[in-house]
Amino acid sequence: MKRKLIIHIGMGKTGSSSIQSTLRIAQGTLNSRGVCYLGLMLEHAPSENPFPWQVDSGWGAFLGLDTKQANEQLLSVLVETDKKLPSEIHTLVWSNEALFDGASLVQSAVEAANEIFDIEIVGYIRRPDSWVTSAYLQWGIKHKSYSGPLKPFRNWSGGMRYSVMPKIKSWESLGNSIKIFNFNAIGDIAQHFNATLLPEATDGINPLRANETPPSVAMALFAYYNSLSEGEVLPSELEPLLSKSGIYGNKQNAKAYNNMLPSEVDVNDYLQKNSAEINQLNSYFEAHNEPVFDLTEQKVKDYSTNQHEINRALLQMIKYLSVEVETLKKKLVTQGASND
């Protein structure tokens, strides 16, 4: 009897990190119940000589391979995994939101793996208004993923097309069982994934929440900090300071943060530009008995802040750093005295 292989493909900004964190933390329990979580890039597969891309951040390295070579390596890991896992393991889970855009990149490996596994594809689709605002906060502000000045939403979103149906159809074309869910009709995404796909194996496992959008004032500080650079800026440059402090002379003039955020007019314009895709997706949901996106009332979360809140946050950070410095100074004085 074939093992089941669940391939969770995202899409991005639909709680994939929460699903992955929940499965990773619960690996011991899952294994004892017949489920093996393979990770984002099969880094948890039982490989004797793992490929360089078999790390959680290995998608870029995988893309750097020739497509034929990448698929051969991917398939070899899946074959080796099936041979080495004990018979008690009946289900494997591979979760990586980058796969949503990449059906063609793994097509031959997935098609060949059908001879070994009973493959089920799973994805979540987020309504375009909440998706594009969340994506902007992540890749337009928090992770400045482009060169040049920080872009307001209306400029940034012009190059961020809402393209969903072509990607669903690409995965459907592989011939596997596929389940696509309306993200916005679900409360806790990790809980839904567990209850729908692994109900017995995840009984009693508490779902985790990961990679949540920081509060408004922290987002404003990301915007101010990232406006200092003309190039790309990773969140890790500022995030540790914001996190540790409890909050969460310029190369260019920073635009007013509130004016950069998406307005209802901006989001409505985005919906109009993508209306054909939205209508196709709703038809797809209806055909598969899933709730449709009801866009009669927009969901545009208010991430605006004011200078008073920003000043308080900055003072809180300064106070935190001041205490850290004083603590270190006292330690140095104490160590110097003891050495004498």
Coordinates of C-alpha atoms in Angstrom, one line a residue:
M1 CA 0.0 0.0 0.0
K2 CA 1.3 3.4 -0.9
R3 CA 2.1 6.0 1.7
K4 CA 0.3 9.3 1.5
L5 CA 2.3 12.4 0.6
I6 CA 0.6 15.7 1.4
I7 CA 2.2 18.6 -0.5
H8 CA 1.1 21.9 1.1
I9 CA 1.8 24.7 -1.5
G10 CA 0.7 27.9 0.3
M11 CA -0.1 30.5 -1.2
G12 CA 2.1 33.1 0.5
K13 CA 0.6 35.1 3.3
T14 CA -1.9 32.4 4.3
G15 CA -0.4 31.2 7.6
S16 CA 2.1 28.7 6.1
S17 CA 4.6 29.6 8.8
S18 CA 2.1 28.7 11.5
I19 CA 1.4 25.3 9.9
Q20 CA 5.2 24.6 9.5
S21 CA 6.0 25.7 13.1
T22 CA 3.2 23.5 14.5
L23 CA 4.4 20.4 12.6
R24 CA 8.1 21.0 13.4
I25 CA 7.6 21.4 17.1
A26 CA 5.3 18.3 17.2
Q27 CA 7.6 16.0 15.1
G28 CA 8.1 13.5 17.9
T29 CA 4.4 13.1 18.5
L30 CA 3.6 13.0 14.8
N31 CA 6.2 10.3 14.2
S32 CA 4.8 8.1 17.0
R33 CA 1.4 8.4 15.2
G34 CA 2.6 7.5 11.8
V35 CA 3.2 11.0 10.3
C36 CA 6.6 12.4 9.1
Y37 CA 7.0 16.1 8.6
L38 CA 9.6 16.6 5.8
G39 CA 10.0 20.4 6.3
L40 CA 10.2 23.2 3.8
M41 CA 12.9 21.7 1.6
L42 CA 12.9 18.0 2.8
E43 CA 15.5 18.9 5.5
H44 CA 13.8 16.4 7.8
A45 CA 13.9 13.5 5.3
P46 CA 16.2 10.6 6.3
S47 CA 19.0 11.4 3.8
E48 CA 22.5 10.0 4.4
N49 CA 24.0 12.6 2.1
P50 CA 21.6 15.6 1.9
F51 CA 21.8 17.9 -1.0
P52 CA 22.9 21.6 -0.3
W53 CA 19.3 22.7 -0.9
Q54 CA 18.0 20.4 1.9
V55 CA 17.8 23.2 4.5
D56 CA 14.8 25.3 5.4
S57 CA 16.1 28.2 3.4
G58 CA 17.2 26.1 0.5
W59 CA 14.6 27.2 -2.1
G60 CA 17.0 29.7 -3.8
A61 CA 19.7 27.0 -4.1
F62 CA 17.2 24.6 -5.6
L63 CA 16.1 27.2 -8.1
G64 CA 19.8 27.6 -9.0
L65 CA 19.9 24.1 -10.4
D66 CA 19.1 23.1 -13.9
T67 CA 15.4 22.0 -13.9
K68 CA 16.2 18.5 -14.9
Q69 CA 18.9 18.1 -12.3
A70 CA 16.7 19.7 -9.6
N71 CA 13.8 17.2 -10.3
E72 CA 16.2 14.3 -10.4
Q73 CA 17.6 15.2 -7.0
L74 CA 14.1 15.9 -5.5
L75 CA 12.8 12.6 -6.7
S76 CA 15.9 10.7 -5.4
V77 CA 15.2 12.2 -1.9
L78 CA 11.6 11.1 -2.0
V79 CA 12.6 7.6 -3.2
E80 CA 15.2 7.3 -0.4
T81 CA 12.7 8.6 2.1
D82 CA 10.2 5.9 1.2
K83 CA 12.8 3.2 1.5
K84 CA 14.2 4.3 4.8
L85 CA 11.1 5.2 6.8
P86 CA 9.7 2.4 9.0
S87 CA 6.4 0.8 7.8
E88 CA 4.6 2.5 10.7
I89 CA 4.9 5.9 8.9
H90 CA 1.9 6.1 6.6
T91 CA 1.8 9.8 5.8
L92 CA 4.4 12.4 4.8
V93 CA 4.0 16.2 4.8
W94 CA 5.9 18.6 2.7
S95 CA 5.0 22.3 3.2
N96 CA 6.5 25.2 1.3
E97 CA 4.5 28.3 0.2
A98 CA 7.1 28.9 -2.6
L99 CA 5.6 25.8 -4.3
F100 CA 2.4 27.7 -5.1
D101 CA 4.2 29.6 -8.0
G102 CA 6.4 26.6 -8.9
A103 CA 4.4 23.6 -10.1
S104 CA 6.4 23.6 -13.4
L105 CA 9.6 23.6 -11.4
V106 CA 8.9 20.3 -9.7
Q107 CA 6.5 18.7 -12.3
S108 CA 8.5 15.8 -13.4
A109 CA 9.5 14.8 -9.9
V110 CA 5.9 15.0 -8.6
E111 CA 4.6 13.0 -11.6
A112 CA 7.2 10.3 -11.1
A113 CA 6.5 10.2 -7.3
N114 CA 2.9 9.2 -8.1
E115 CA 4.3 5.7 -8.7
I116 CA 5.5 5.6 -5.1
F117 CA 3.0 7.8 -3.1
D118 CA -0.7 8.7 -3.0
I119 CA -0.2 12.4 -3.4
E120 CA -2.6 15.1 -2.2
I121 CA -2.0 18.8 -3.0
V122 CA -3.3 21.3 -0.5
G123 CA -3.5 25.1 -0.8
Y124 CA -5.1 28.1 0.8
I125 CA -6.3 31.2 -1.1
R126 CA -6.6 34.6 0.5
R127 CA -8.9 37.3 -0.8
P128 CA -7.1 39.9 -2.8
D129 CA -7.7 43.0 -0.6
S130 CA -6.3 41.5 2.6
W131 CA -3.6 39.6 0.7
V132 CA -2.2 42.6 -1.1
T133 CA -2.1 44.8 2.0
S134 CA -0.4 42.0 4.0
A135 CA 2.0 41.4 1.2
Y136 CA 2.9 45.1 1.1
L137 CA 3.6 45.3 4.8
Q138 CA 5.8 42.3 4.5
W139 CA 7.7 42.9 1.2
G140 CA 7.1 46.6 0.7
I141 CA 8.0 47.8 4.1
K142 CA 9.3 45.2 6.7
H143 CA 11.5 43.5 4.1
K144 CA 12.4 46.1 1.6
S145 CA 12.8 43.8 -1.4
Y146 CA 13.6 46.3 -4.0
S147 CA 16.1 49.1 -4.8
G148 CA 15.4 52.8 -4.7
P149 CA 13.3 54.9 -2.3
L150 CA 10.6 53.2 -0.1
K151 CA 7.5 52.9 -2.3
P152 CA 4.0 53.9 -1.2
F153 CA 1.4 51.1 -1.6
R154 CA -0.1 52.6 -4.7
N155 CA 3.2 52.5 -6.5
W156 CA 4.3 49.1 -5.1
S157 CA 1.1 47.3 -5.9
G158 CA 1.2 48.2 -9.5
G159 CA 3.7 45.4 -10.1
M160 CA 2.1 42.9 -7.7
R161 CA -0.6 41.1 -9.9
Y162 CA -3.1 38.9 -8.2
S163 CA -2.7 35.8 -10.2
V164 CA -4.2 32.7 -8.6
M165 CA -6.2 30.6 -11.1
P166 CA -3.3 29.9 -13.5
K167 CA -1.3 28.5 -10.5
I168 CA -4.2 26.4 -9.3
K169 CA -4.6 25.0 -12.8
S170 CA -0.9 24.3 -13.1
W171 CA -1.1 22.1 -10.0
E172 CA -4.4 20.5 -11.2
S173 CA -2.7 19.6 -14.5
L174 CA -0.4 17.2 -12.6
G175 CA -3.3 14.9 -12.0
N176 CA -3.1 14.6 -8.3
S177 CA -5.9 15.0 -5.8
I178 CA -6.1 18.7 -4.9
K179 CA -7.9 20.6 -2.2
I180 CA -8.0 24.4 -2.3
F181 CA -9.5 26.3 0.7
N182 CA -10.8 29.8 1.2
F183 CA -8.3 31.2 3.7
N184 CA -10.7 34.0 4.8
A185 CA -13.4 31.5 5.7
I186 CA -11.1 29.8 8.3
G187 CA -10.2 31.0 11.8
D188 CA -7.0 29.3 12.9
I189 CA -5.2 28.1 9.8
A190 CA -2.8 25.6 11.6
Q191 CA -5.8 24.1 13.4
H192 CA -7.7 23.8 10.2
F193 CA -4.8 22.0 8.5
N194 CA -4.4 19.6 11.3
A195 CA -8.1 18.9 11.7
T196 CA -8.8 18.5 8.0
L197 CA -5.7 16.6 6.9
L198 CA -4.2 14.9 10.0
P199 CA -7.1 14.6 12.4
E200 CA -6.0 11.6 14.3
A201 CA -2.3 12.3 14.3
T202 CA -2.7 15.9 15.6
D203 CA -5.2 15.2 18.3
G204 CA -4.2 17.2 21.3
I205 CA -1.5 19.2 19.5
N206 CA -1.8 22.9 20.0
P207 CA -1.5 25.0 16.8
L208 CA 1.1 27.7 16.9
R209 CA 1.0 31.2 15.4
A210 CA 4.1 32.4 13.6
N211 CA 5.2 35.4 11.5
E212 CA 2.4 37.6 12.5
T213 CA 2.4 41.2 11.2
P214 CA 4.0 43.5 13.8
P215 CA 2.0 46.3 15.5
S216 CA 1.5 49.6 13.7
V217 CA 4.3 51.5 15.5
A218 CA 6.8 48.8 14.8
M219 CA 5.8 48.9 11.1
A220 CA 6.4 52.6 11.1
L221 CA 9.9 52.1 12.5
F222 CA 10.7 49.6 9.8
A223 CA 9.6 52.2 7.3
Y224 CA 11.8 54.9 8.8
Y225 CA 14.8 52.6 9.1
N226 CA 14.4 51.1 5.6
S227 CA 14.1 54.6 4.1
L228 CA 17.8 55.1 5.1
S229 CA 18.9 52.7 2.4
E230 CA 18.7 52.8 -1.4
G231 CA 19.1 49.1 -1.7
E232 CA 17.2 46.1 -0.3
V233 CA 16.9 45.7 3.5
L234 CA 16.3 42.4 5.4
P235 CA 14.0 42.6 8.4
S236 CA 16.7 41.0 10.5
E237 CA 18.6 44.3 10.5
L238 CA 16.1 46.0 12.8
E239 CA 13.8 43.2 14.1
P240 CA 16.1 42.0 17.0
L241 CA 16.2 45.5 18.4
L242 CA 12.4 46.0 18.1
S243 CA 11.8 42.5 19.6
K244 CA 14.2 42.8 22.5
S245 CA 13.0 46.3 23.4
G246 CA 9.4 45.2 23.5
I247 CA 8.2 47.2 20.5
Y248 CA 7.8 44.3 18.5
G249 CA 21.0 62.0 8.5
N250 CA 19.1 60.1 5.7
K251 CA 20.0 58.9 2.2
Q252 CA 16.5 59.9 1.1
N253 CA 13.6 61.8 2.4
A254 CA 11.1 59.5 4.1
K255 CA 7.5 59.9 3.0
A256 CA 4.8 60.2 5.7
Y257 CA 4.2 56.7 6.8
N258 CA 0.4 57.0 7.0
N259 CA 0.3 58.4 3.4
M260 CA 2.1 55.3 2.1
L261 CA -0.5 52.8 3.4
P262 CA -3.3 51.4 1.2
S263 CA -6.5 53.4 1.3
E264 CA -9.9 51.9 0.4
V265 CA -9.7 53.7 -2.9
D266 CA -6.3 52.1 -3.6
V267 CA -7.5 48.6 -2.7
N268 CA -10.8 49.1 -4.7
D269 CA -8.7 50.0 -7.7
Y270 CA -6.6 46.9 -7.2
L271 CA -9.8 44.8 -7.0
Q272 CA -11.1 46.3 -10.2
K273 CA -7.9 45.5 -12.1
N274 CA -8.1 41.9 -11.0
S275 CA -11.8 41.4 -11.3
A276 CA -11.6 38.7 -14.0
E277 CA -9.3 36.6 -11.8
I278 CA -11.5 37.0 -8.8
N279 CA -14.6 36.0 -10.7
Q280 CA -12.8 32.9 -12.0
L281 CA -11.7 32.0 -8.5
N282 CA -15.2 32.4 -7.1
S283 CA -16.5 30.1 -9.8
Y284 CA -13.8 27.6 -8.9
F285 CA -14.8 27.8 -5.2
E286 CA -18.5 27.4 -6.1
A287 CA -17.7 24.3 -8.2
H288 CA -15.8 22.8 -5.3
N289 CA -18.4 23.7 -2.5
E290 CA -16.1 26.3 -0.9
P291 CA -17.4 29.7 0.3
V292 CA -16.7 32.4 -2.3
F293 CA -14.9 35.7 -1.6
D294 CA -17.6 38.2 -0.7
L295 CA -16.0 41.5 -1.6
T296 CA -19.0 43.7 -1.1
E297 CA -17.4 45.0 2.0
Q298 CA -13.6 45.6 1.8
K299 CA -11.2 44.5 4.5
V300 CA -8.6 47.1 4.7
K301 CA -6.9 47.0 8.1
D302 CA -5.9 50.3 9.6
Y303 CA -2.1 50.4 10.1
S304 CA -1.8 54.1 10.6
T305 CA -0.1 55.6 13.6
N306 CA 0.9 59.0 14.9
Q307 CA 4.0 60.8 16.0
H308 CA 3.2 60.5 19.7
E309 CA 3.1 56.7 19.4
I310 CA 6.3 56.7 17.4
N311 CA 8.1 59.0 19.9
R312 CA 7.0 56.8 22.8
A313 CA 8.4 53.7 21.0
L314 CA 11.7 55.4 20.3
L315 CA 12.0 56.5 23.9
Q316 CA 11.2 52.9 25.0
M317 CA 14.0 51.6 22.7
I318 CA 16.5 54.2 24.0
K319 CA 15.6 53.4 27.6
Y320 CA 16.1 49.7 26.9
L321 CA 19.5 50.3 25.3
S322 CA 20.5 52.6 28.1
V323 CA 19.8 49.9 30.7
E324 CA 21.8 47.3 28.7
V325 CA 24.8 49.7 28.5
E326 CA 24.7 50.4 32.2
T327 CA 24.5 46.7 33.0
L328 CA 27.5 45.9 30.8
K329 CA 29.5 48.8 32.3
K330 CA 28.9 47.5 35.8
K331 CA 29.9 44.0 34.8
L332 CA 33.2 45.3 33.3
V333 CA 33.9 47.3 36.5
T334 CA 33.2 44.2 38.6
Q335 CA 35.4 42.0 36.4
G336 CA 38.2 44.6 36.5
A337 CA 38.1 44.8 40.3
S338 CA 38.2 41.0 40.7
N339 CA 41.2 40.7 38.3
D340 CA 43.0 43.3 40.5

